[in-house]
Coordinates of C-alpha atoms in Angstrom, one line a residue:
X1 CA -15.4 -18.4 -17.0
X2 CA -16.0 -17.6 -20.6
X3 CA -19.4 -16.2 -21.5
X4 CA -21.7 -18.7 -23.2
X5 CA -23.1 -15.8 -25.3
X6 CA -21.7 -14.1 -28.4
X7 CA -21.3 -10.4 -28.4
X8 CA -22.2 -8.2 -31.2
X9 CA -19.3 -6.6 -32.9
X10 CA -19.3 -2.9 -32.1
X11 CA -17.9 0.0 -34.1
X12 CA -14.3 0.7 -33.1
X13 CA -13.8 3.8 -31.0
X14 CA -10.9 6.1 -30.5
X15 CA -9.3 5.7 -27.0
X16 CA -11.0 7.9 -24.5
X17 CA -8.9 10.6 -23.0
X18 CA -10.1 9.8 -19.5
X19 CA -8.0 6.6 -19.4
X20 CA -4.8 8.7 -19.9
X21 CA -5.7 11.6 -17.8
X22 CA -7.0 9.8 -14.7
X23 CA -4.0 7.4 -15.0
X24 CA -1.9 10.4 -14.0
X25 CA -3.3 10.2 -10.5
X26 CA -4.1 6.6 -9.8
X27 CA -0.7 5.4 -8.7
X28 CA -0.6 7.8 -5.7
X29 CA -4.3 8.3 -5.1
X30 CA -4.2 6.7 -1.7
X31 CA -2.3 9.8 -0.6
X32 CA -5.6 11.7 -1.0
X33 CA -6.6 10.9 2.5
X34 CA -3.7 13.1 3.7
X35 CA -4.2 15.9 1.2
X36 CA -6.6 18.8 1.4
X37 CA -9.6 16.8 0.5
X38 CA -11.8 19.7 -0.7
X39 CA -9.3 20.9 -3.2
X40 CA -8.6 17.4 -4.5
X41 CA -12.3 16.6 -4.8
X42 CA -12.9 19.8 -6.7
X43 CA -10.1 19.3 -9.3
X44 CA -10.9 15.6 -9.7
X45 CA -14.6 16.4 -10.2
X46 CA -13.7 18.9 -13.0
X47 CA -11.6 16.2 -14.7
X48 CA -14.4 13.5 -14.4
X49 CA -17.1 15.9 -15.4
X50 CA -15.2 16.9 -18.5
X51 CA -14.2 13.5 -19.7
X52 CA -16.1 10.6 -18.1
X53 CA -19.6 11.8 -19.0
X54 CA -18.7 13.1 -22.4
X55 CA -18.1 11.0 -25.6
X56 CA -14.7 11.5 -27.1
X57 CA -16.3 12.8 -30.3
X58 CA -17.7 16.0 -28.6
X59 CA -14.7 16.8 -26.4
X60 CA -12.7 19.4 -28.3
X61 CA -8.9 19.5 -28.5
X62 CA -9.0 22.6 -26.4
X63 CA -11.0 20.9 -23.7
X64 CA -8.8 17.9 -23.8
X65 CA -5.7 20.1 -23.4
X66 CA -7.3 22.0 -20.5
X67 CA -8.4 18.9 -18.7
X68 CA -5.1 17.2 -19.2
X69 CA -3.4 20.2 -17.7
X70 CA -5.7 20.0 -14.6
X71 CA -4.9 16.3 -14.4
X72 CA -1.2 16.9 -14.5
X73 CA -1.5 19.6 -11.8
X74 CA -3.6 17.3 -9.7
X75 CA -1.1 14.4 -9.9
X76 CA 1.7 16.8 -9.1
X77 CA -0.2 17.9 -6.0
X78 CA -0.9 14.4 -4.9
X79 CA 2.8 13.4 -5.2
X80 CA 3.8 16.6 -3.4
X81 CA 1.6 15.9 -0.4
X82 CA 1.7 12.1 -0.5
X83 CA 5.4 11.4 -0.7
X84 CA 6.8 10.4 2.7
X85 CA 10.1 11.5 4.1
X86 CA 11.2 8.4 6.0
X87 CA 14.7 9.5 7.1
X88 CA 16.6 12.8 7.3
X89 CA 19.7 12.6 9.4
X90 CA 21.4 15.8 10.4
X91 CA 18.9 17.7 8.2
X92 CA 20.5 16.6 5.0
X93 CA 17.3 17.6 3.3
X94 CA 16.3 20.0 1.9
X95 CA 19.4 20.2 -0.3
X96 CA 21.2 23.4 -0.8
X97 CA 20.3 25.5 -3.8
X98 CA 24.0 25.4 -4.6
X99 CA 23.8 21.7 -5.5
X100 CA 23.1 21.8 -9.3
X101 CA 24.5 18.4 -10.2
X102 CA 23.9 14.9 -8.7
X103 CA 24.9 11.3 -9.4
X104 CA 21.8 9.1 -9.7
X105 CA 22.8 5.5 -8.8
X106 CA 20.7 2.3 -9.1
X107 CA 19.5 0.6 -12.2
X108 CA 15.9 1.4 -11.2
X109 CA 16.6 5.1 -12.0
X110 CA 16.5 4.2 -15.7
X111 CA 13.3 2.1 -15.4
X112 CA 11.2 4.4 -13.2
X113 CA 7.7 3.1 -12.6
X114 CA 4.6 5.2 -13.0
X115 CA 2.2 2.6 -11.7
X116 CA 1.8 -1.0 -10.6
X117 CA 0.1 -3.6 -12.8
X118 CA -3.3 -5.1 -13.3
X119 CA -6.0 -2.7 -12.1
X120 CA -3.2 -0.4 -10.8
X121 CA -1.5 0.1 -14.1
X122 CA -0.9 3.4 -15.8
X123 CA -1.3 3.5 -19.6
X124 CA 1.9 3.4 -21.6
X125 CA 4.1 4.2 -18.6
X126 CA 7.0 2.2 -19.9
X127 CA 7.6 4.7 -22.7
X128 CA 5.7 7.9 -22.0
X129 CA 6.0 8.5 -18.3
X130 CA 8.6 11.0 -16.9
X131 CA 11.0 9.3 -14.5
X132 CA 13.4 10.7 -11.9
X133 CA 16.1 11.5 -14.4
X134 CA 13.7 13.5 -16.6
X135 CA 12.2 15.2 -13.5
X136 CA 15.6 16.3 -12.3
X137 CA 16.7 17.6 -15.7
X138 CA 13.5 19.5 -16.2
X139 CA 14.1 21.2 -12.8
X140 CA 17.5 22.4 -13.9
X141 CA 19.5 19.7 -12.1
X142 CA 22.1 18.0 -14.1
X143 CA 22.6 14.3 -13.7
X144 CA 25.6 12.1 -14.5
X145 CA 24.9 10.8 -18.0
X146 CA 27.7 8.3 -17.9
X147 CA 26.1 6.5 -15.0
X148 CA 22.7 6.5 -16.7
X149 CA 24.2 5.2 -20.0
X150 CA 25.9 2.3 -18.1
X151 CA 22.7 1.2 -16.5
X152 CA 20.8 1.3 -19.8
X153 CA 23.5 -0.6 -21.6
X154 CA 23.5 -3.2 -18.8
X155 CA 19.7 -3.7 -19.1
X156 CA 17.5 -1.5 -21.2
X157 CA 14.1 -1.6 -19.4
X158 CA 12.2 -4.3 -17.6
X159 CA 11.6 -7.5 -19.5
X160 CA 8.2 -7.9 -17.8
X161 CA 6.0 -4.9 -16.9
X162 CA 2.6 -6.6 -16.4
X163 CA 1.9 -9.0 -13.6
X164 CA -1.2 -10.3 -15.4
X165 CA 1.0 -11.6 -18.3
X166 CA 4.0 -13.0 -16.4
X167 CA 5.0 -15.4 -13.6
X168 CA 5.8 -13.8 -10.2
X169 CA 9.5 -14.6 -10.6
X170 CA 9.4 -12.7 -13.9
X171 CA 7.4 -9.6 -12.9
X172 CA 9.4 -9.2 -9.6
X173 CA 12.8 -9.7 -11.3
X174 CA 15.5 -7.4 -10.0
X175 CA 18.3 -5.9 -12.1
X176 CA 21.5 -4.5 -10.6
X177 CA 25.1 -5.0 -11.4
X178 CA 27.5 -5.3 -8.5
X179 CA 29.4 -2.2 -7.5
X180 CA 32.5 -4.5 -7.4
X181 CA 32.1 -5.6 -11.0
X182 CA 34.5 -3.5 -13.0
X183 CA 32.7 -4.4 -16.2
X184 CA 30.1 -1.9 -15.2
X185 CA 31.5 0.3 -12.4
X186 CA 35.0 0.9 -13.9
X187 CA 37.5 2.8 -11.8
X188 CA 37.2 5.6 -14.3
X189 CA 33.4 5.7 -14.1
X190 CA 33.5 5.8 -10.3
X191 CA 36.3 8.4 -10.1
X192 CA 34.5 10.6 -12.6
X193 CA 31.3 10.3 -10.6
X194 CA 33.0 11.5 -7.4
X195 CA 34.4 14.5 -9.4
X196 CA 31.0 15.2 -10.9
X197 CA 29.2 15.8 -7.6
X198 CA 29.4 15.0 -3.8
X199 CA 25.7 14.2 -3.8
X200 CA 24.4 10.8 -4.6
X201 CA 20.8 9.6 -5.1
X202 CA 20.2 5.8 -5.0
X203 CA 16.9 4.7 -6.6
X204 CA 15.3 1.4 -5.3
X205 CA 12.4 0.1 -7.3
X206 CA 9.9 -2.8 -7.0
X207 CA 7.2 -3.8 -9.4
X208 CA 4.1 -5.4 -7.9
X209 CA 0.5 -5.8 -9.0
X210 CA -2.6 -7.9 -9.4
X211 CA -2.4 -11.7 -9.7
X212 CA 1.3 -12.1 -8.7
X213 CA 2.3 -12.2 -5.0
X214 CA 5.8 -10.8 -4.4
X215 CA 8.1 -13.9 -4.1
X216 CA 9.8 -14.9 -1.0
X217 CA 13.0 -15.3 -3.0
X218 CA 14.9 -12.8 -5.2
X219 CA 15.2 -13.5 -8.9
X220 CA 17.8 -11.1 -10.3
X221 CA 20.1 -10.4 -13.2
X222 CA 23.5 -9.1 -12.1
X223 CA 25.4 -9.3 -15.5
X224 CA 24.4 -8.1 -18.9
X225 CA 22.4 -10.8 -20.6
X226 CA 23.4 -13.2 -17.9
X227 CA 21.4 -16.0 -16.3
X228 CA 18.9 -15.3 -13.6
X229 CA 20.3 -15.7 -10.1
X230 CA 18.1 -16.9 -7.3
X231 CA 18.7 -15.8 -3.8
X232 CA 16.7 -17.9 -1.3
X233 CA 17.9 -15.9 1.7
X234 CA 16.1 -12.7 0.8
X235 CA 12.6 -11.9 -0.2
X236 CA 11.8 -9.7 -3.2
X237 CA 10.8 -6.9 -0.8
X238 CA 14.2 -7.0 0.9
X239 CA 17.2 -5.0 -0.4
X240 CA 19.3 -7.2 -2.6
X241 CA 23.0 -8.0 -2.0
X242 CA 23.8 -5.7 -4.9
X243 CA 21.7 -2.8 -3.6
X244 CA 23.2 -3.2 -0.1
X245 CA 26.7 -3.1 -1.5
X246 CA 25.8 -0.1 -3.6
X247 CA 24.5 1.8 -0.6
X248 CA 27.6 0.9 1.4
X249 CA 29.8 2.3 -1.4
X250 CA 28.0 5.6 -1.8
X251 CA 27.7 6.0 2.0
X252 CA 31.5 5.8 2.2
X253 CA 32.3 8.1 -0.8
X254 CA 29.6 10.8 -0.9
X255 CA 28.8 13.7 1.4
X256 CA 25.1 13.7 0.8
X257 CA 23.3 10.3 0.2
X258 CA 19.5 10.2 -0.5
X259 CA 17.6 7.0 -1.1
X260 CA 14.5 7.3 -3.3
X261 CA 11.9 4.5 -3.2
X262 CA 10.0 4.0 -6.4
X263 CA 7.6 1.3 -5.2
X264 CA 4.0 0.8 -4.2
X265 CA 5.0 -2.0 -1.8
X266 CA 6.2 -1.9 1.8
X267 CA 9.8 -3.0 1.9
X268 CA 12.2 -4.0 4.7
X269 CA 14.8 -1.2 5.0
X270 CA 16.8 -1.9 8.2
X271 CA 20.1 -1.4 6.3
X272 CA 19.3 2.3 6.0
X273 CA 20.0 2.6 9.7
X274 CA 23.0 0.3 9.9
X275 CA 25.0 1.3 6.8
X276 CA 27.1 4.4 7.6
X277 CA 26.5 7.5 5.5
X278 CA 22.9 6.9 4.4
X279 CA 21.5 10.4 5.2
X280 CA 17.9 10.5 3.9
X281 CA 15.1 8.5 2.4
X282 CA 12.1 9.6 0.5
X283 CA 9.3 7.2 -0.4
X284 CA 8.1 8.6 -3.7
X285 CA 5.8 5.8 -4.5
X286 CA 4.4 5.4 -8.0
X287 CA 4.1 8.7 -9.7
X288 CA 1.8 8.4 -12.7
X289 CA 2.9 9.7 -16.1
X290 CA 4.1 13.1 -14.9
X291 CA 4.1 13.5 -11.1
X292 CA 7.8 12.6 -10.8
X293 CA 8.2 16.3 -11.5
X294 CA 7.2 17.0 -7.9
X295 CA 10.3 15.1 -6.5
X296 CA 12.9 17.8 -7.1
X297 CA 10.7 20.3 -5.3
X298 CA 10.5 18.0 -2.3
X299 CA 14.3 17.3 -2.2
X300 CA 15.3 20.9 -2.5
X301 CA 12.7 22.3 -0.2
X302 CA 10.4 24.2 -2.5
X303 CA 7.8 21.8 -1.1
X304 CA 7.9 20.5 2.5
X305 CA 7.0 16.8 2.7
X306 CA 3.8 16.1 4.5
X307 CA 2.8 12.6 3.5
X308 CA 2.3 9.7 5.9
X309 CA 2.8 6.0 5.6
X310 CA -0.4 4.0 5.0
X311 CA 0.9 0.8 6.4
X312 CA 3.4 -0.4 9.0
X313 CA 7.0 -0.9 7.8
X314 CA 8.6 -3.7 9.8
X315 CA 12.2 -4.7 9.8
X316 CA 11.2 -8.2 8.9
X317 CA 8.1 -9.3 7.0
X318 CA 7.8 -12.6 9.0
X319 CA 6.7 -10.6 12.1
X320 CA 3.3 -10.0 10.5
X321 CA 0.5 -12.2 11.8
X322 CA -0.5 -13.0 8.2
X323 CA 3.0 -14.1 7.1
X324 CA 2.6 -17.9 7.3
X325 CA -0.6 -17.8 5.2
X326 CA 0.6 -15.2 2.6
X327 CA 2.2 -15.4 -0.8
X328 CA 2.7 -18.6 -2.8
X329 CA 3.8 -20.5 0.3
X330 CA 0.6 -19.6 2.1
X331 CA -1.7 -21.2 -0.5
X332 CA -3.1 -24.6 0.4
X333 CA -4.7 -27.3 -1.8
X334 CA -7.8 -29.3 -1.3
X335 CA -7.0 -33.0 -1.6
X336 CA -10.4 -34.2 -2.7
X337 CA -11.1 -31.7 -5.5
X338 CA -10.5 -33.8 -8.7
X339 CA -13.0 -32.7 -11.4
X340 CA -13.8 -29.5 -9.6
X341 CA -13.4 -26.0 -10.9
X342 CA -10.9 -24.6 -11.8
X343 CA -8.8 -27.7 -12.3
X344 CA -8.0 -28.1 -16.0
X345 CA -9.2 -24.6 -16.9
X346 CA -6.8 -22.3 -18.7
X347 CA -5.0 -19.8 -16.6
X348 CA -4.5 -16.7 -18.8
X349 CA -2.6 -14.6 -16.3
X350 CA 0.8 -16.1 -16.6
X351 CA 1.9 -15.1 -20.1
X352 CA 2.3 -18.8 -21.1
X353 CA -0.1 -21.6 -21.8
X354 CA -1.1 -23.1 -18.5
X355 CA -4.0 -24.7 -16.7
X356 CA -5.0 -24.7 -13.0
X357 CA -4.0 -27.9 -11.3
X358 CA -5.7 -27.6 -7.9
X359 CA -8.5 -26.0 -6.0
X360 CA -6.8 -23.6 -3.6
X361 CA -7.5 -22.0 -0.3
X362 CA -6.0 -19.5 2.0
X363 CA -6.5 -19.4 5.8
X364 CA -7.0 -15.8 6.9
X365 CA -6.0 -17.0 10.4
X366 CA -4.8 -13.5 11.4
X367 CA -8.4 -12.3 11.6
X368 CA -8.6 -8.6 12.3
X369 CA -4.9 -8.3 13.2
X370 CA -3.6 -6.8 10.0
X371 CA -1.1 -4.0 9.5
X372 CA -0.9 -1.5 12.4
X373 CA -3.8 -3.2 14.2
X374 CA -1.5 -6.2 14.6
X375 CA 1.7 -4.5 15.5
X376 CA 0.2 -2.0 17.9
X377 CA -2.1 -4.5 19.6
X378 CA 0.8 -7.0 19.9
X379 CA 2.8 -4.3 21.6
X380 CA 0.0 -3.5 24.0
X381 CA -0.1 -7.2 25.0
X382 CA 3.6 -7.4 25.5
X383 CA 4.2 -9.7 22.5
X384 CA 7.4 -7.9 21.5
X385 CA 8.9 -7.6 25.0
X386 CA 11.6 -10.2 24.5
X387 CA 12.7 -8.8 21.1
X388 CA 16.3 -7.5 21.1
X389 CA 17.8 -6.7 17.6
X390 CA 20.4 -4.4 16.1
X391 CA 17.6 -1.9 15.7
X392 CA 16.3 -1.8 19.2
X393 CA 14.4 -3.7 21.9
X394 CA 10.8 -4.6 22.0
X395 CA 8.6 -2.7 19.6
X396 CA 11.5 -0.5 18.4
X397 CA 13.3 -3.7 17.3
X398 CA 10.3 -4.8 15.2
X399 CA 8.8 -1.8 13.6
X400 CA 10.9 0.7 11.6
X401 CA 8.1 3.1 10.4
X402 CA 4.7 2.9 12.1
X403 CA 1.4 3.5 10.2
X404 CA 0.9 7.2 9.8
X405 CA 4.6 8.1 10.1
X406 CA 6.3 10.9 8.2
X407 CA 8.9 13.6 8.7
X408 CA 8.9 17.3 7.9
X409 CA 11.5 20.0 7.4
X410 CA 9.9 22.0 10.2
X411 CA 8.4 21.3 13.6
X412 CA 4.9 21.7 15.0
X413 CA 3.2 22.1 18.4
X414 CA -0.3 20.8 19.2
X415 CA -2.7 22.4 21.7
X416 CA -6.0 20.7 22.6
X417 CA -8.7 23.5 22.4
X418 CA -11.7 21.3 22.9
X419 CA -12.2 17.6 23.7
X420 CA -15.1 15.4 24.7
X421 CA -15.4 14.3 28.3
X422 CA -17.5 12.2 30.6
X423 CA -19.9 9.7 29.0
X424 CA -21.2 9.3 25.5
X425 CA -24.1 7.6 23.8
X426 CA -24.1 5.3 20.8
X427 CA -25.6 7.9 18.4
X428 CA -23.2 10.7 19.4
X429 CA -20.8 12.4 17.1
X430 CA -17.5 13.0 18.9
X431 CA -15.0 15.7 18.0
X432 CA -11.7 17.2 19.1
X433 CA -10.3 20.6 18.1
X434 CA -6.6 20.9 18.0
X435 CA -4.5 24.1 17.5
X436 CA -1.5 23.4 15.4
X437 CA 1.4 25.9 15.4
X438 CA 4.5 25.8 13.2
X439 CA 7.4 26.2 15.6
X440 CA 10.1 25.7 13.0
X441 CA 11.7 28.0 10.5
X442 CA 10.1 26.7 7.3
X443 CA 6.6 26.7 6.0
X444 CA 4.9 23.3 6.0
X445 CA 1.7 21.2 6.6
X446 CA 1.1 18.9 9.5
X447 CA -1.2 15.9 9.9
X448 CA -3.1 15.4 13.2
X449 CA -4.2 11.8 13.9
X450 CA -6.9 10.8 16.4
X451 CA -7.1 7.2 17.5
X452 CA -9.4 5.3 19.9
X453 CA -9.1 2.2 22.0
X454 CA -12.2 0.3 23.0
X455 CA -12.7 -1.8 26.1
X456 CA -11.5 -5.4 25.6
X457 CA -12.2 -8.6 27.6
X458 CA -9.9 -11.6 26.9
X459 CA -12.1 -14.2 25.2
X460 CA -14.6 -11.5 24.1
X461 CA -14.9 -9.6 20.9
X462 CA -11.6 -9.4 19.1
X463 CA -10.5 -5.7 19.1
X464 CA -7.4 -3.8 18.1
X465 CA -5.8 -1.8 20.9
X466 CA -5.3 1.2 18.5
X467 CA -7.7 2.3 15.8
X468 CA -7.6 5.4 13.6
X469 CA -10.8 7.4 14.2
X470 CA -10.1 10.7 12.3
X471 CA -7.3 12.8 10.8
X472 CA -6.9 16.3 9.6
X473 CA -4.3 18.0 7.5
X474 CA -3.5 21.7 8.0
X475 CA -3.0 24.3 5.4
X476 CA 0.5 25.4 4.7
X477 CA 1.6 27.2 7.8
X478 CA 4.3 29.8 7.9
X479 CA 6.8 29.8 10.8
X480 CA 4.8 30.9 13.9
X481 CA 1.4 30.6 12.2
X482 CA -1.3 28.5 13.8
X483 CA -4.5 26.8 12.6
X484 CA -7.3 25.0 14.4
X485 CA -8.4 21.7 12.9
X486 CA -11.4 19.6 13.9
X487 CA -11.3 15.8 14.1
X488 CA -14.8 14.4 14.1
X489 CA -16.2 10.9 14.0
X490 CA -19.4 9.0 15.0
X491 CA -19.5 6.8 18.1
X492 CA -20.8 4.2 15.8
X493 CA -17.4 4.1 14.0
X494 CA -16.0 2.4 17.1
X495 CA -18.4 -0.5 16.9
X496 CA -17.0 -4.0 16.5
X497 CA -18.7 -6.7 14.5
X498 CA -19.4 -9.7 16.8
X499 CA -20.5 -12.5 14.5
X500 CA -20.0 -15.1 17.2
X501 CA -21.8 -13.4 20.1
X502 CA -18.4 -13.5 21.8
X503 CA -19.5 -11.2 24.6
X504 CA -22.5 -13.5 25.4
X505 CA -25.2 -10.9 25.3
X506 CA -27.3 -12.8 22.8
X507 CA -26.6 -10.4 19.9
X508 CA -24.6 -11.0 16.7
X509 CA -23.8 -7.8 14.8
X510 CA -22.2 -4.4 15.2
X511 CA -22.0 -3.3 18.8
X512 CA -20.3 -1.2 21.4
X513 CA -19.4 -2.9 24.6
X514 CA -19.9 -0.8 27.8
X515 CA -16.8 0.5 29.5
X516 CA -14.1 3.1 29.1
X517 CA -13.1 4.3 25.6
X518 CA -9.8 6.1 25.2
X519 CA -9.1 8.8 22.6
X520 CA -5.5 9.7 21.9
X521 CA -3.8 12.3 19.7
X522 CA -0.9 10.7 17.9
X523 CA 1.8 11.6 15.4
X524 CA 1.5 8.0 14.1
X525 CA -0.1 4.9 15.3
X526 CA 2.5 4.4 17.9
X527 CA 3.7 7.9 19.1
X528 CA 1.4 9.8 21.4
X529 CA 1.5 13.6 21.6
X530 CA 2.4 15.0 25.0
X531 CA 0.1 18.0 25.0
X532 CA -2.3 18.4 27.9
X533 CA -5.5 16.7 27.1
X534 CA -4.1 14.6 24.2
X535 CA -5.4 11.5 26.0
X536 CA -9.1 11.5 26.9
X537 CA -11.1 8.7 28.5
X538 CA -14.8 8.5 28.0
X539 CA -17.3 6.0 29.3
X540 CA -20.3 4.2 27.8
X541 CA -22.6 3.1 30.5
X542 CA -24.6 0.6 28.5
X543 CA -23.8 -1.6 25.6
X544 CA -25.2 -0.5 22.2
X545 CA -26.3 -2.8 19.4
X546 CA -26.7 -1.4 15.9
X547 CA -29.4 -3.6 14.4
X548 CA -29.8 -1.5 11.2
X549 CA -27.5 -0.1 8.6
X550 CA -27.2 3.7 9.1
X551 CA -27.5 4.4 5.4
X552 CA -30.0 2.0 3.9
X553 CA -31.9 1.2 7.1
X554 CA -31.7 -2.5 6.3
X555 CA -31.4 -5.0 9.1
X556 CA -27.8 -6.1 9.8
X557 CA -27.2 -9.8 10.2
X558 CA -24.7 -12.5 9.6
X559 CA -24.4 -13.4 5.9
X560 CA -21.1 -15.3 5.9
X561 CA -20.7 -17.3 9.1
X562 CA -22.6 -19.8 11.2
X563 CA -25.9 -21.4 10.4
X564 CA -27.2 -18.3 8.7
X565 CA -24.4 -18.2 6.2
X566 CA -25.6 -17.6 2.6
X567 CA -25.4 -20.9 0.6
X568 CA -24.9 -22.8 3.9
X569 CA -21.1 -22.5 4.0
X570 CA -19.4 -20.6 6.8
X571 CA -16.5 -18.7 5.3
X572 CA -14.4 -19.1 8.5
X573 CA -14.4 -22.9 7.9
X574 CA -16.2 -23.5 11.2
X575 CA -18.5 -26.1 9.6
X576 CA -15.7 -27.8 7.6
X577 CA -14.3 -30.0 10.2
X578 CA -10.8 -28.7 9.6
X579 CA -10.2 -27.1 13.0
X580 CA -8.8 -23.9 11.7
X581 CA -7.0 -21.9 14.4
X582 CA -7.4 -18.1 14.4
X583 CA -5.2 -15.5 16.1
X584 CA -6.7 -14.2 19.3
X585 CA -5.6 -11.3 21.4
X586 CA -6.2 -13.4 24.5
X587 CA -3.2 -15.6 23.5
X588 CA -1.1 -14.1 20.8
X589 CA 1.9 -16.3 21.7
X590 CA -0.1 -19.5 21.4
X591 CA -2.1 -18.6 18.3
X592 CA 0.4 -16.7 16.1
X593 CA 0.5 -18.8 12.9
X594 CA 4.0 -20.1 12.4
X595 CA 3.3 -22.4 9.4
X596 CA 0.5 -22.7 7.0
X597 CA -1.6 -25.9 6.6
X598 CA -0.6 -27.1 3.0
X599 CA -3.6 -29.5 2.5
X600 CA -7.2 -29.7 3.6
X601 CA -10.3 -31.7 2.7
X602 CA -13.1 -29.7 1.0
X603 CA -16.4 -30.2 2.8
X604 CA -19.4 -31.7 1.0
X605 CA -21.4 -28.5 1.5
X606 CA -18.8 -26.5 -0.3
X607 CA -18.2 -29.1 -3.0
X608 CA -21.8 -29.1 -4.1
X609 CA -21.6 -25.3 -4.8
X610 CA -18.7 -25.9 -7.3
X611 CA -21.1 -25.7 -10.2
X612 CA -18.7 -25.1 -13.1
X613 CA -19.0 -27.5 -16.0
X614 CA -16.6 -27.4 -19.0
X615 CA -19.5 -27.1 -21.5
X616 CA -20.5 -23.8 -19.9
X617 CA -17.4 -22.3 -21.4
X618 CA -18.5 -23.1 -24.9
X619 CA -19.6 -19.8 -26.3
X620 CA -21.7 -21.2 -29.1
X621 CA -24.5 -23.8 -28.9
X622 CA -24.5 -26.9 -31.1
X623 CA -26.3 -25.2 -34.0
X624 CA -24.1 -22.2 -33.9
X625 CA -26.8 -19.8 -32.6
X626 CA -26.6 -17.8 -29.5
X627 CA -28.9 -16.0 -27.1
X628 CA -29.0 -12.2 -27.2
X629 CA -27.9 -10.4 -24.1
X630 CA -30.7 -8.2 -22.7
X631 CA -29.7 -5.6 -20.2
X632 CA -32.0 -4.1 -17.6
X633 CA -34.5 -7.0 -17.9
X634 CA -36.5 -7.8 -14.7
X635 CA -36.6 -11.6 -14.5
X636 CA -37.0 -11.9 -10.7
X637 CA -33.5 -13.3 -10.2
X638 CA -31.6 -12.4 -7.1
X639 CA -28.1 -13.1 -5.9
X640 CA -29.2 -13.0 -2.3
X641 CA -32.1 -11.5 -0.5
X642 CA -31.5 -9.3 2.5

C-alpha cells in the first residue's frame, strides 16, 4: 500500500560501504551454522562495528580498505567451509597439482551468480563479481578461452537478473546450446578442447529469488537470439535436455568430470548417478562478489570440503508433502472477492504494468512435514516402502542427498565420551561429548550432528520422527589427530506446540509428552553412526507444559488458531467452512496432498478484515497538504496485546 503521507526530501548521501562489504557474505551466510561460529562472529562483528554504526563521512579510506579486506576474507572462509561435496567417485577430487589447464563447459560458467534476487541480492554482481573463470585464472589454472568465447557469443549474460522486476518465466530462463548443434560446438572446437585438457568442469546455474516461484516448466533459449522454447516435461529445477546431453558428452570424452552447482536452490540431480563418467559434484552455492576464489582451493585439495546440505535433495520434487500447494500451480483464488484488496491494485514486481486480478490463498496442508522432517518421518512410517526406481528401493529411491549430508577427502571416527542416560526433567540441559579422530590421510574438519526423536501417538500431537537438536564442527584435524566436541541443548527444545490439545490433557501450548526420547548421533538426517553409545534412550516420567516464554516470561497462548485467534480468524481455516485437509503422520497415505484446491469461498469473518480502500493510496489530501510523520510518539496504539 502506498503511504498517505508525503516524505520530506532528504539530502542525497553517498552509498554506504556496508552494503557492498556485507554483500560479500550474504549469499552463503546459511553455511555459518556449520562454520567455526566464534571465528565467524568475531570477524563479522568487526565488519559491522566498523561500518554499520559509523556514518560514511567519518570512515576513512584506510578503514574502508581494511574492513573490505576482512569482509573478503570472511566470505572466502564461509565458501570454503560451506561448499558441499555431493559426489566424488573413485576419489577424483582433489585434483592433481599436475592439472594446470581445464575446459569449463556450460553457459552458466560465463554468467556466474554471486547472489539471488530480492532481499538475497548482491550489489552489482552482474558486472563486478568474480566468477568461476576468474577464480580459476587467479589461482593459476588456465581455462579454454575458445569455449568461454563461444558461450558469450551465444548469449552475453542473463536478460533478467532481478526476480522483483520480471516474470517467473523470465528470471528462471535457461540458456544452453545443444552439444549436437555444430553452429556452436563445431568439430574443431570440440577436438581442440580434448587436446587442451582431459579435465572438464560443467557449470550448472539457476537464478531464484523473492517474489517469483521457480516454474514447473522450463523456459529456455537454445539458439543465439532464438525464440524461447518451453519444455513442459521438466521443471526449472531439473536438468534441461541440453544440460543432460552436455553431461553425457563430457562423461564419454574426458577422464575427469566435475559438476559445479552455482545455485541457491535445491535441484533434482539423479542423472549425475545414471550418466556414465560423471565423477564429482561440488555445490558451490552463491559466492558473493569475491568468494568464488575459494573454489579452486576446494577442487585441488588446499581446502578440504566440510559443508553440509541444509535441505533434503530428492530425486523428484513431487515427493515433497508441499508439492501440490507450491509454486504458481499451488495458488488458489477466492471466488467471492470482487472489490477486495488487492484486486485492481498495481503489481510492481513484474517489470511490466500489471494489476492484481484475484485474492489468493495457499493451503499449507503439509503442516510440520517440511524438508527432512517430511522425508525422514515418511520413511519411519513406511511411506516409501513400495518405491522402486533406477536409483534404489524405498527411501534410497526417493532421496539423493539427505539434510546434513556432505563428503570429505578424509575419514573420521567417532567415540562417545559422555552421554546422558536414565530420565530427565523439563528444565534440564542435555549434552553429549564426542571424540572425533581423523582416520584418513588428509587434514580436514568434520561435523557431528545430534538428533532426537520424541514419543508419538497416532492422532496425538504431530511430531517429526527425526529432529536436529545440536551440531558441532571440529577444528581442522591432521591425520591421526583427535578433538572432543560437546553437543548441548535444552530439554525444552524438544517441546512440540499443541494448539489443538491433541493429546487431550487440557493444555494448548508448548509441551513435552511423557515417554521415551531417543538421541542419535548421525552423519546426516538419515545415516546413524555405529559407535557404541551413539543411540541413547531417555525417559520423561511426567508431561511438561511450558506456560511462559523462557526469555520474556510472557504467558504463551494461542494467537492464530481457534476461538482465541487474533482478529477472530483462525489461520488454519478451521472456521472457514472449507474443510481443509492437513497431512497427518497417523495416515500419510490418505492425507498426502495430490492436488491443490483451485477455488475457495472467503469467509465473512475474513472479508470484513480486508480494509483496503483505493483512496488510502492517495498520498495527498484534497487540499494538497499532508500530515507530518512523527516517530517515537506514544499514542496508545497497539497491534496486539499479549
